Structures are given as structure tokens and as C-alpha cells.
Amino acid sequence: MKCPPVCPRFGSTPLCPPSCFQYKGALDVFYKIIRQEGFFRLWRGTNAGLALAVPTVGIYLPCYDIFRDWLESFSSANAPQLMPYAPLVAGSMARSLACITCSPIELARTRMQAQKGIPMGVKPPGMWKTMLSVLSPMKSEPTLGNFQGLRVLWTGVGAQLARDVPFSAICWATLEPVRRHILGLIGDDATAVNVFGANFSAGFIAGSIAAAATCPLDVAKTRRQIEKDPMKAMKTTTKQTLVNVWRDGGLRGLFMGVGPRVGRAGPSVGIVVSFYEVVKYLLHQTQATS
């Protein structure tokens, strides 16, 4: 068979044709990973994903609330016409802070998920080992100081900001009016279930729209973070990466993986925002009754 379930290897080099490790779409990704590496490899990078999600959400959502409330208060007193833009600006500011803080974990998660050709029964490197492998090539560069060597952990942070800041701006600019409309239909008789439903629906819609709109920037971010040459990765800009993707694959290349990205972002934003708002609602209710 052209692509057997277990690819024979010569040392560490797989002997299967390169097409066995080239993906043509979301279903082809699922099929080849399960067939060649096993079903549970679909969850590769989960520990890094969890390590990324906790601090990111812990920084992102509370900071968004603080920035939004401050901007709305400032706008209402000084420039009421700017009130509708408060969620957009607050989301961009909060996301920038969260991205810069958690970028090394995002780099490790992307590298872990991009590894190909690991045979079944062989445990892939974990998050900390992946981060150390990013730093190890820099030890052979005597011209770089400690600070510049550590900077490689923030490889792709520019592309990540270029993706996540517009994503957050579009997401919150869409989510807030949709959420307010749904909660307005519910009225004053809101319960935890109603709060969950309104926020999940608004988050699902906003996350899906934002993910589709920013897919080319996600492709650029991934390309930069899986680059094996650290010096090349640090010198390549997001614009250059996008130009290379356009030259190699055109519009289809820029929107490669848009289906899985939208399919993940919609439920993900809905779940995170709805649980966060339900916890806030319950805490407010508890405080009001105490």
C-alpha cells in the first residue's frame, strides 16, 4: 500500500512517500493521523493547550472587562459617539497582553501539533522538552546573548498578535451587540441557564465570524512557529510569510484549514465566554443575597 498504517523507517527517516505526510483537507488530516499514528494522537498538545488556556483566559477576560468598563465610562463622559467601539478596543488591548505573556507556551503547542511521522508506540516530546528543543540550537550561536537567545521563545509573536488582535476586535465587536440583544429579549427574569444560553449563542456566532476573517493570519503564524531554523524564523516577517503562502498556494493556501479553525473557534469562544459569565452571575447573586 502507498501509505501503510505503520510507515517503515531507515533509522529515523520514514520510507513512505512524501504524499503520506501532505494533507489535502480536514478529513484527510484525520484519516492519515489516525491510520499512521493512532487515534489518540489527535489530542497531541493537549497538555500544552491546557497550560496555555488557563493563564490566557485568566488574563484575557478579566482585563477585557476592566478595559471595557473604563472605556465605556470615559466615552460616556467625554465622547458618547465612541461608546460602540469600546468592546473592539478593549478586546484588542486585553488580547495583546495575554498573547505576549503566553507566547512561549503557544509556540510549544504549535510545534507539538505540527510534528509528523511519529510511529505508533513512540511517545512524542512533551511541552517542556519541546521548549528546550527550541532553545538548544541557539547555544551554538556564540554571537547571541542570553536575552537574544531567549527571544526565540517569542518566535511568531508578531504573527500571533496580527492574528489574535483582529480576531479579538471582530469577536467582541460582534459578540457584545448580539449578547445584549438576546439578553434584552429575556428581560429582567434572567437565570443562570438564560445567561449561559445567551452568551454561548453570541460567542459561537462571533467566534465563527472572527475565525474565518483572520484565517490567513493564522496560517502565517503557524508557518513561522514551525520553522526549524531559529535564525530564519526570527528574520522572517509576517508580511513575507503571507507573500510566500500566496505565491505557493494562492487564495486557497491563505485559507488552508479554515473549516477546522471555524469549527473549533465558534464552540470554543461560546464555551469560554458562557462559563465565565455564568460564574460572574452566580458570584453577583451570592453577593447580593449575603
PDB file of C-alpha atoms in Angstrom:
ATOM      1  CA  MET A   1       0.000   0.000   0.000  1.00  0.00           C
ATOM      2  CA  LYS A   2       1.190   3.530  -0.730  1.00  0.00           C
ATOM      3  CA  CYS A   3       0.651   4.761   2.854  1.00  0.00           C
ATOM      4  CA  PRO A   4       0.704   1.794   5.268  1.00  0.00           C
ATOM      5  CA  PRO A   5      -0.603   2.227   8.838  1.00  0.00           C
ATOM      6  CA  VAL A   6       2.964   1.970  10.192  1.00  0.00           C
ATOM      7  CA  CYS A   7       5.483   3.674   7.946  1.00  0.00           C
ATOM      8  CA  PRO A   8       8.740   1.670   7.650  1.00  0.00           C
ATOM      9  CA  ARG A   9      11.816   3.661   8.650  1.00  0.00           C
ATOM     10  CA  PHE A  10      15.520   3.633   7.864  1.00  0.00           C
ATOM     11  CA  GLY A  11      16.979   4.859  11.138  1.00  0.00           C
ATOM     12  CA  SER A  12      14.942   7.968  11.886  1.00  0.00           C
ATOM     13  CA  THR A  13      13.985   8.583   8.237  1.00  0.00           C
ATOM     14  CA  PRO A  14      10.485   7.439   7.150  1.00  0.00           C
ATOM     15  CA  LEU A  15      10.465   5.468   3.882  1.00  0.00           C
ATOM     16  CA  CYS A  16       6.887   6.360   2.925  1.00  0.00           C
ATOM     17  CA  PRO A  17       6.326   8.770   0.016  1.00  0.00           C
ATOM     18  CA  PRO A  18       6.130  12.484   0.982  1.00  0.00           C
ATOM     19  CA  SER A  19       2.433  12.453  -0.016  1.00  0.00           C
ATOM     20  CA  CYS A  20       1.723  10.351   3.089  1.00  0.00           C
ATOM     21  CA  PHE A  21       2.571  13.405   5.210  1.00  0.00           C
ATOM     22  CA  GLN A  22       0.906  16.015   2.985  1.00  0.00           C
ATOM     23  CA  TYR A  23      -2.683  16.872   3.878  1.00  0.00           C
ATOM     24  CA  LYS A  24      -5.379  17.745   1.346  1.00  0.00           C
ATOM     25  CA  GLY A  25      -8.140  18.749   3.739  1.00  0.00           C
ATOM     26  CA  ALA A  26      -9.578  18.320   7.226  1.00  0.00           C
ATOM     27  CA  LEU A  27     -10.865  14.782   6.621  1.00  0.00           C
ATOM     28  CA  ASP A  28      -7.534  13.767   5.068  1.00  0.00           C
ATOM     29  CA  VAL A  29      -5.750  15.037   8.201  1.00  0.00           C
ATOM     30  CA  PHE A  30      -7.991  12.927  10.454  1.00  0.00           C
ATOM     31  CA  TYR A  31      -7.595   9.852   8.240  1.00  0.00           C
ATOM     32  CA  LYS A  32      -3.798   9.960   7.927  1.00  0.00           C
ATOM     33  CA  ILE A  33      -3.084  10.791  11.570  1.00  0.00           C
ATOM     34  CA  ILE A  34      -5.355   8.008  12.864  1.00  0.00           C
ATOM     35  CA  ARG A  35      -4.045   5.480  10.325  1.00  0.00           C
ATOM     36  CA  GLN A  36      -0.346   6.276  10.668  1.00  0.00           C
ATOM     37  CA  GLU A  37      -0.008   7.441  14.277  1.00  0.00           C
ATOM     38  CA  GLY A  38      -3.064   6.228  16.185  1.00  0.00           C
ATOM     39  CA  PHE A  39      -6.404   7.688  17.307  1.00  0.00           C
ATOM     40  CA  PHE A  40      -5.114   9.380  20.458  1.00  0.00           C
ATOM     41  CA  ARG A  41      -2.512  11.389  18.528  1.00  0.00           C
ATOM     42  CA  LEU A  42      -5.420  13.678  17.591  1.00  0.00           C
ATOM     43  CA  TRP A  43      -5.072  15.015  21.147  1.00  0.00           C
ATOM     44  CA  ARG A  44      -1.351  15.760  20.779  1.00  0.00           C
ATOM     45  CA  GLY A  45      -0.501  19.039  22.515  1.00  0.00           C
ATOM     46  CA  THR A  46      -3.464  18.895  24.923  1.00  0.00           C
ATOM     47  CA  ASN A  47      -1.256  19.424  27.992  1.00  0.00           C
ATOM     48  CA  ALA A  48       0.301  22.493  26.345  1.00  0.00           C
ATOM     49  CA  GLY A  49      -3.184  23.620  25.298  1.00  0.00           C
ATOM     50  CA  LEU A  50      -4.407  23.435  28.887  1.00  0.00           C
ATOM     51  CA  ALA A  51      -1.262  25.138  30.169  1.00  0.00           C
ATOM     52  CA  LEU A  52      -1.933  27.871  27.607  1.00  0.00           C
ATOM     53  CA  ALA A  53      -5.685  28.203  28.204  1.00  0.00           C
ATOM     54  CA  VAL A  54      -5.591  28.768  31.978  1.00  0.00           C
ATOM     55  CA  PRO A  55      -3.249  31.806  32.078  1.00  0.00           C
ATOM     56  CA  THR A  56      -4.548  33.175  28.761  1.00  0.00           C
ATOM     57  CA  VAL A  57      -8.195  33.193  29.847  1.00  0.00           C
ATOM     58  CA  GLY A  58      -7.198  34.308  33.345  1.00  0.00           C
ATOM     59  CA  ILE A  59      -5.508  37.393  31.871  1.00  0.00           C
ATOM     60  CA  TYR A  60      -7.740  37.967  28.846  1.00  0.00           C
ATOM     61  CA  LEU A  61     -11.333  38.030  30.111  1.00  0.00           C
ATOM     62  CA  PRO A  62     -10.871  39.948  33.401  1.00  0.00           C
ATOM     63  CA  CYS A  63      -8.667  42.509  31.609  1.00  0.00           C
ATOM     64  CA  TYR A  64     -11.305  42.823  28.877  1.00  0.00           C
ATOM     65  CA  ASP A  65     -13.963  43.608  31.498  1.00  0.00           C
ATOM     66  CA  ILE A  66     -11.707  46.183  33.188  1.00  0.00           C
ATOM     67  CA  PHE A  67     -10.707  47.884  29.915  1.00  0.00           C
ATOM     68  CA  ARG A  68     -14.282  47.860  28.536  1.00  0.00           C
ATOM     69  CA  ASP A  69     -15.795  49.343  31.697  1.00  0.00           C
ATOM     70  CA  TRP A  70     -13.113  52.043  31.818  1.00  0.00           C
ATOM     71  CA  LEU A  71     -13.505  52.901  28.108  1.00  0.00           C
ATOM     72  CA  GLU A  72     -17.298  52.999  28.318  1.00  0.00           C
ATOM     73  CA  SER A  73     -17.123  55.224  31.397  1.00  0.00           C
ATOM     74  CA  PHE A  74     -14.614  57.537  29.704  1.00  0.00           C
ATOM     75  CA  SER A  75     -16.599  57.619  26.448  1.00  0.00           C
ATOM     76  CA  SER A  76     -19.933  58.354  28.120  1.00  0.00           C
ATOM     77  CA  ALA A  77     -18.391  61.353  29.899  1.00  0.00           C
ATOM     78  CA  ASN A  78     -16.273  62.719  27.046  1.00  0.00           C
ATOM     79  CA  ALA A  79     -17.218  61.242  23.666  1.00  0.00           C
ATOM     80  CA  PRO A  80     -20.548  59.345  23.624  1.00  0.00           C
ATOM     81  CA  GLN A  81     -20.223  58.653  19.887  1.00  0.00           C
ATOM     82  CA  LEU A  82     -17.241  56.370  20.639  1.00  0.00           C
ATOM     83  CA  MET A  83     -19.179  54.097  23.015  1.00  0.00           C
ATOM     84  CA  PRO A  84     -19.848  51.361  20.388  1.00  0.00           C
ATOM     85  CA  TYR A  85     -16.103  50.988  19.806  1.00  0.00           C
ATOM     86  CA  ALA A  86     -15.269  50.274  23.454  1.00  0.00           C
ATOM     87  CA  PRO A  87     -15.567  46.432  23.113  1.00  0.00           C
ATOM     88  CA  LEU A  88     -13.373  46.478  19.985  1.00  0.00           C
ATOM     89  CA  VAL A  89     -10.568  48.477  21.632  1.00  0.00           C
ATOM     90  CA  ALA A  90     -10.844  46.670  24.982  1.00  0.00           C
ATOM     91  CA  GLY A  91     -10.694  43.269  23.305  1.00  0.00           C
ATOM     92  CA  SER A  92      -7.611  44.264  21.308  1.00  0.00           C
ATOM     93  CA  MET A  93      -5.786  45.569  24.382  1.00  0.00           C
ATOM     94  CA  ALA A  94      -6.623  42.560  26.566  1.00  0.00           C
ATOM     95  CA  ARG A  95      -5.688  40.073  23.840  1.00  0.00           C
ATOM     96  CA  SER A  96      -2.353  41.772  23.199  1.00  0.00           C
ATOM     97  CA  LEU A  97      -1.444  41.499  26.864  1.00  0.00           C
ATOM     98  CA  ALA A  98      -2.451  37.823  27.050  1.00  0.00           C
ATOM     99  CA  CYS A  99      -0.651  36.897  23.790  1.00  0.00           C
ATOM    100  CA  ILE A 100       2.679  38.462  24.733  1.00  0.00           C
ATOM    101  CA  THR A 101       2.603  36.857  28.183  1.00  0.00           C
ATOM    102  CA  CYS A 102       1.757  33.326  26.988  1.00  0.00           C
ATOM    103  CA  SER A 103       3.545  33.256  23.609  1.00  0.00           C
ATOM    104  CA  PRO A 104       6.230  30.658  24.598  1.00  0.00           C
ATOM    105  CA  ILE A 105       3.524  28.129  25.562  1.00  0.00           C
ATOM    106  CA  GLU A 106       1.700  28.816  22.294  1.00  0.00           C
ATOM    107  CA  LEU A 107       4.954  28.166  20.417  1.00  0.00           C
ATOM    108  CA  ALA A 108       5.416  24.816  22.195  1.00  0.00           C
ATOM    109  CA  ARG A 109       1.807  23.782  21.497  1.00  0.00           C
ATOM    110  CA  THR A 110       2.125  24.619  17.795  1.00  0.00           C
ATOM    111  CA  ARG A 111       5.422  22.708  17.471  1.00  0.00           C
ATOM    112  CA  MET A 112       3.926  19.667  19.249  1.00  0.00           C
ATOM    113  CA  GLN A 113       0.890  19.586  16.969  1.00  0.00           C
ATOM    114  CA  ALA A 114       2.976  20.062  13.814  1.00  0.00           C
ATOM    115  CA  GLN A 115       5.204  17.019  14.377  1.00  0.00           C
ATOM    116  CA  LYS A 116       4.673  14.393  11.681  1.00  0.00           C
ATOM    117  CA  GLY A 117       5.684  10.802  11.112  1.00  0.00           C
ATOM    118  CA  ILE A 118       5.990   9.714  14.753  1.00  0.00           C
ATOM    119  CA  PRO A 119       5.331   5.938  14.732  1.00  0.00           C
ATOM    120  CA  MET A 120       2.715   4.349  16.960  1.00  0.00           C
ATOM    121  CA  GLY A 121       4.104   3.292  20.333  1.00  0.00           C
ATOM    122  CA  VAL A 122       6.680   6.106  20.407  1.00  0.00           C
ATOM    123  CA  LYS A 123       5.853   8.885  22.852  1.00  0.00           C
ATOM    124  CA  PRO A 124       6.231  12.347  21.266  1.00  0.00           C
ATOM    125  CA  PRO A 125       8.142  15.036  23.214  1.00  0.00           C
ATOM    126  CA  GLY A 126       6.142  16.931  25.822  1.00  0.00           C
ATOM    127  CA  MET A 127       5.730  20.660  26.307  1.00  0.00           C
ATOM    128  CA  TRP A 128       8.891  21.345  28.333  1.00  0.00           C
ATOM    129  CA  LYS A 129      11.061  19.147  26.102  1.00  0.00           C
ATOM    130  CA  THR A 130       9.662  20.946  23.050  1.00  0.00           C
ATOM    131  CA  MET A 131      10.502  24.346  24.555  1.00  0.00           C
ATOM    132  CA  LEU A 132      14.046  23.167  25.357  1.00  0.00           C
ATOM    133  CA  SER A 133      14.436  21.900  21.799  1.00  0.00           C
ATOM    134  CA  VAL A 134      13.552  25.400  20.564  1.00  0.00           C
ATOM    135  CA  LEU A 135      16.335  26.882  22.713  1.00  0.00           C
ATOM    136  CA  SER A 136      19.018  24.236  22.033  1.00  0.00           C
ATOM    137  CA  PRO A 137      20.051  25.449  18.510  1.00  0.00           C
ATOM    138  CA  MET A 138      20.720  28.908  19.957  1.00  0.00           C
ATOM    139  CA  LYS A 139      23.529  27.521  22.157  1.00  0.00           C
ATOM    140  CA  SER A 140      25.618  27.035  19.013  1.00  0.00           C
ATOM    141  CA  GLU A 141      25.327  30.766  18.197  1.00  0.00           C
ATOM    142  CA  PRO A 142      28.059  32.412  20.335  1.00  0.00           C
ATOM    143  CA  THR A 143      27.260  35.856  18.911  1.00  0.00           C
ATOM    144  CA  LEU A 144      23.854  35.888  20.603  1.00  0.00           C
ATOM    145  CA  GLY A 145      23.496  36.954  24.215  1.00  0.00           C
ATOM    146  CA  ASN A 146      21.183  35.340  26.755  1.00  0.00           C
ATOM    147  CA  PHE A 147      18.374  37.816  26.037  1.00  0.00           C
ATOM    148  CA  GLN A 148      18.549  37.282  22.278  1.00  0.00           C
ATOM    149  CA  GLY A 149      18.693  33.530  22.801  1.00  0.00           C
ATOM    150  CA  LEU A 150      15.522  33.590  24.910  1.00  0.00           C
ATOM    151  CA  ARG A 151      13.848  35.775  22.308  1.00  0.00           C
ATOM    152  CA  VAL A 152      13.441  32.702  20.111  1.00  0.00           C
ATOM    153  CA  LEU A 153      10.683  31.565  22.534  1.00  0.00           C
ATOM    154  CA  TRP A 154       8.660  34.515  21.235  1.00  0.00           C
ATOM    155  CA  THR A 155       9.082  33.402  17.612  1.00  0.00           C
ATOM    156  CA  GLY A 156       5.914  34.240  15.727  1.00  0.00           C
ATOM    157  CA  VAL A 157       4.550  36.564  18.416  1.00  0.00           C
ATOM    158  CA  GLY A 158       4.181  39.293  15.776  1.00  0.00           C
ATOM    159  CA  ALA A 159       2.156  36.952  13.573  1.00  0.00           C
ATOM    160  CA  GLN A 160       0.193  35.822  16.616  1.00  0.00           C
ATOM    161  CA  LEU A 161      -0.649  39.418  17.511  1.00  0.00           C
ATOM    162  CA  ALA A 162      -1.500  40.124  13.874  1.00  0.00           C
ATOM    163  CA  ARG A 163      -3.952  37.205  14.055  1.00  0.00           C
ATOM    164  CA  ASP A 164      -5.322  37.470  17.594  1.00  0.00           C
ATOM    165  CA  VAL A 165      -5.783  41.239  17.904  1.00  0.00           C
ATOM    166  CA  PRO A 166      -8.028  41.488  14.791  1.00  0.00           C
ATOM    167  CA  PHE A 167      -9.728  38.238  15.865  1.00  0.00           C
ATOM    168  CA  SER A 168     -10.470  39.693  19.295  1.00  0.00           C
ATOM    169  CA  ALA A 169     -11.581  43.036  17.863  1.00  0.00           C
ATOM    170  CA  ILE A 170     -14.011  41.380  15.415  1.00  0.00           C
ATOM    171  CA  CYS A 171     -15.162  38.879  18.022  1.00  0.00           C
ATOM    172  CA  TRP A 172     -16.070  41.375  20.758  1.00  0.00           C
ATOM    173  CA  ALA A 173     -17.460  43.947  18.334  1.00  0.00           C
ATOM    174  CA  THR A 174     -19.856  41.209  17.160  1.00  0.00           C
ATOM    175  CA  LEU A 175     -20.437  39.457  20.481  1.00  0.00           C
ATOM    176  CA  GLU A 176     -21.498  42.443  22.594  1.00  0.00           C
ATOM    177  CA  PRO A 177     -24.435  43.661  20.448  1.00  0.00           C
ATOM    178  CA  VAL A 178     -25.642  40.083  19.823  1.00  0.00           C
ATOM    179  CA  ARG A 179     -25.461  39.270  23.546  1.00  0.00           C
ATOM    180  CA  ARG A 180     -27.248  42.484  24.535  1.00  0.00           C
ATOM    181  CA  HIS A 181     -29.977  41.798  22.003  1.00  0.00           C
ATOM    182  CA  ILE A 182     -30.564  38.257  23.284  1.00  0.00           C
ATOM    183  CA  LEU A 183     -30.495  39.346  26.939  1.00  0.00           C
ATOM    184  CA  GLY A 184     -32.881  42.172  26.044  1.00  0.00           C
ATOM    185  CA  LEU A 185     -35.366  39.600  24.732  1.00  0.00           C
ATOM    186  CA  ILE A 186     -35.079  37.673  28.019  1.00  0.00           C
ATOM    187  CA  GLY A 187     -35.707  40.792  30.118  1.00  0.00           C
ATOM    188  CA  ASP A 188     -35.194  41.056  33.863  1.00  0.00           C
ATOM    189  CA  ASP A 189     -36.060  37.412  34.556  1.00  0.00           C
ATOM    190  CA  ALA A 190     -32.589  36.149  33.668  1.00  0.00           C
ATOM    191  CA  THR A 191     -31.391  32.908  35.236  1.00  0.00           C
ATOM    192  CA  ALA A 192     -28.049  31.131  35.070  1.00  0.00           C
ATOM    193  CA  VAL A 193     -29.415  28.979  32.230  1.00  0.00           C
ATOM    194  CA  ASN A 194     -30.524  32.052  30.268  1.00  0.00           C
ATOM    195  CA  VAL A 195     -27.183  33.764  30.842  1.00  0.00           C
ATOM    196  CA  PHE A 196     -25.377  30.645  29.633  1.00  0.00           C
ATOM    197  CA  GLY A 197     -27.553  30.312  26.519  1.00  0.00           C
ATOM    198  CA  ALA A 198     -27.285  33.981  25.538  1.00  0.00           C
ATOM    199  CA  ASN A 199     -23.509  34.084  25.956  1.00  0.00           C
ATOM    200  CA  PHE A 200     -22.924  30.743  24.247  1.00  0.00           C
ATOM    201  CA  SER A 201     -25.014  31.767  21.230  1.00  0.00           C
ATOM    202  CA  ALA A 202     -23.352  35.168  20.943  1.00  0.00           C
ATOM    203  CA  GLY A 203     -19.879  33.663  21.437  1.00  0.00           C
ATOM    204  CA  PHE A 204     -20.481  30.927  18.864  1.00  0.00           C
ATOM    205  CA  ILE A 205     -21.581  33.432  16.203  1.00  0.00           C
ATOM    206  CA  ALA A 206     -18.823  35.953  16.960  1.00  0.00           C
ATOM    207  CA  GLY A 207     -16.064  33.324  17.201  1.00  0.00           C
ATOM    208  CA  SER A 208     -17.005  31.731  13.881  1.00  0.00           C
ATOM    209  CA  ILE A 209     -17.057  35.066  12.028  1.00  0.00           C
ATOM    210  CA  ALA A 210     -13.759  36.221  13.552  1.00  0.00           C
ATOM    211  CA  ALA A 211     -12.021  32.881  12.856  1.00  0.00           C
ATOM    212  CA  ALA A 212     -12.997  32.892   9.180  1.00  0.00           C
ATOM    213  CA  ALA A 213     -11.891  36.508   8.727  1.00  0.00           C
ATOM    214  CA  THR A 214      -8.455  36.001  10.316  1.00  0.00           C
ATOM    215  CA  CYS A 215      -7.592  32.575   8.855  1.00  0.00           C
ATOM    216  CA  PRO A 216      -4.734  33.874   6.603  1.00  0.00           C
ATOM    217  CA  LEU A 217      -3.045  35.381   9.656  1.00  0.00           C
ATOM    218  CA  ASP A 218      -3.375  32.052  11.480  1.00  0.00           C
ATOM    219  CA  VAL A 219      -1.677  30.307   8.555  1.00  0.00           C
ATOM    220  CA  ALA A 220       1.194  32.833   8.720  1.00  0.00           C
ATOM    221  CA  LYS A 221       1.546  32.379  12.484  1.00  0.00           C
ATOM    222  CA  THR A 222       1.709  28.588  12.167  1.00  0.00           C
ATOM    223  CA  ARG A 223       4.228  28.705   9.297  1.00  0.00           C
ATOM    224  CA  ARG A 224       6.546  30.914  11.327  1.00  0.00           C
ATOM    225  CA  GLN A 225       6.315  28.873  14.515  1.00  0.00           C
ATOM    226  CA  ILE A 226       7.054  25.516  12.862  1.00  0.00           C
ATOM    227  CA  GLU A 227      10.131  26.869  11.069  1.00  0.00           C
ATOM    228  CA  LYS A 228      13.068  24.697  12.199  1.00  0.00           C
ATOM    229  CA  ASP A 229      15.799  27.302  11.556  1.00  0.00           C
ATOM    230  CA  PRO A 230      15.579  29.744  14.515  1.00  0.00           C
ATOM    231  CA  MET A 231      17.606  32.468  12.760  1.00  0.00           C
ATOM    232  CA  LYS A 232      15.362  32.333   9.697  1.00  0.00           C
ATOM    233  CA  ALA A 233      12.266  32.323  11.896  1.00  0.00           C
ATOM    234  CA  MET A 234      13.359  35.496  13.702  1.00  0.00           C
ATOM    235  CA  LYS A 235      14.257  37.315  10.462  1.00  0.00           C
ATOM    236  CA  THR A 236      11.108  36.433   8.505  1.00  0.00           C
ATOM    237  CA  THR A 237       8.229  38.884   8.912  1.00  0.00           C
ATOM    238  CA  THR A 238       4.514  38.111   8.853  1.00  0.00           C
ATOM    239  CA  LYS A 239       4.169  40.027   5.584  1.00  0.00           C
ATOM    240  CA  GLN A 240       6.905  37.939   3.940  1.00  0.00           C
ATOM    241  CA  THR A 241       5.257  34.741   5.177  1.00  0.00           C
ATOM    242  CA  LEU A 242       1.885  35.778   3.739  1.00  0.00           C
ATOM    243  CA  VAL A 243       3.527  36.627   0.401  1.00  0.00           C
ATOM    244  CA  ASN A 244       5.212  33.192   0.332  1.00  0.00           C
ATOM    245  CA  VAL A 245       1.928  31.433   1.129  1.00  0.00           C
ATOM    246  CA  TRP A 246       0.146  33.404  -1.619  1.00  0.00           C
ATOM    247  CA  ARG A 247       2.893  32.583  -4.130  1.00  0.00           C
ATOM    248  CA  ASP A 248       2.826  28.864  -3.309  1.00  0.00           C
ATOM    249  CA  GLY A 249      -0.901  28.266  -2.838  1.00  0.00           C
ATOM    250  CA  GLY A 250      -2.841  31.401  -3.786  1.00  0.00           C
ATOM    251  CA  LEU A 251      -6.118  32.188  -2.043  1.00  0.00           C
ATOM    252  CA  ARG A 252      -6.623  28.527  -1.209  1.00  0.00           C
ATOM    253  CA  GLY A 253      -3.289  28.486   0.621  1.00  0.00           C
ATOM    254  CA  LEU A 254      -4.209  31.562   2.671  1.00  0.00           C
ATOM    255  CA  PHE A 255      -7.454  29.910   3.805  1.00  0.00           C
ATOM    256  CA  MET A 256      -5.989  26.445   4.324  1.00  0.00           C
ATOM    257  CA  GLY A 257      -7.686  24.878   7.357  1.00  0.00           C
ATOM    258  CA  VAL A 258     -10.474  27.462   7.574  1.00  0.00           C
ATOM    259  CA  GLY A 259     -13.069  24.716   8.177  1.00  0.00           C
ATOM    260  CA  PRO A 260     -11.408  23.191  11.265  1.00  0.00           C
ATOM    261  CA  ARG A 261     -10.486  26.668  12.552  1.00  0.00           C
ATOM    262  CA  VAL A 262     -14.088  27.921  12.369  1.00  0.00           C
ATOM    263  CA  GLY A 263     -15.355  24.589  13.712  1.00  0.00           C
ATOM    264  CA  ARG A 264     -13.073  24.977  16.728  1.00  0.00           C
ATOM    265  CA  ALA A 265     -13.319  28.732  17.353  1.00  0.00           C
ATOM    266  CA  GLY A 266     -17.128  29.001  17.421  1.00  0.00           C
ATOM    267  CA  PRO A 267     -17.766  26.440  20.193  1.00  0.00           C
ATOM    268  CA  SER A 268     -14.554  27.412  21.987  1.00  0.00           C
ATOM    269  CA  VAL A 269     -15.467  31.092  22.314  1.00  0.00           C
ATOM    270  CA  GLY A 270     -19.049  30.162  23.203  1.00  0.00           C
ATOM    271  CA  ILE A 271     -17.964  27.779  25.980  1.00  0.00           C
ATOM    272  CA  VAL A 272     -15.318  30.083  27.491  1.00  0.00           C
ATOM    273  CA  VAL A 273     -17.463  33.238  27.491  1.00  0.00           C
ATOM    274  CA  SER A 274     -20.634  31.492  28.691  1.00  0.00           C
ATOM    275  CA  PHE A 275     -18.938  29.730  31.627  1.00  0.00           C
ATOM    276  CA  TYR A 276     -17.107  32.925  32.575  1.00  0.00           C
ATOM    277  CA  GLU A 277     -20.322  34.967  32.544  1.00  0.00           C
ATOM    278  CA  VAL A 278     -22.277  32.299  34.472  1.00  0.00           C
ATOM    279  CA  VAL A 279     -19.615  32.280  37.212  1.00  0.00           C
ATOM    280  CA  LYS A 280     -19.795  36.096  37.339  1.00  0.00           C
ATOM    281  CA  TYR A 281     -23.607  35.933  37.516  1.00  0.00           C
ATOM    282  CA  LEU A 282     -23.568  33.403  40.361  1.00  0.00           C
ATOM    283  CA  LEU A 283     -20.975  35.407  42.291  1.00  0.00           C
ATOM    284  CA  HIS A 284     -23.078  38.559  41.923  1.00  0.00           C
ATOM    285  CA  GLN A 285     -26.185  36.702  43.051  1.00  0.00           C
ATOM    286  CA  THR A 286     -24.361  35.298  46.062  1.00  0.00           C
ATOM    287  CA  GLN A 287     -23.015  38.722  46.976  1.00  0.00           C
ATOM    288  CA  ALA A 288     -26.466  40.319  46.589  1.00  0.00           C
ATOM    289  CA  THR A 289     -28.132  37.805  48.908  1.00  0.00           C
ATOM    290  CA  SER A 290     -25.386  37.811  51.577  1.00  0.00           C
TER     291      SER A 290
END
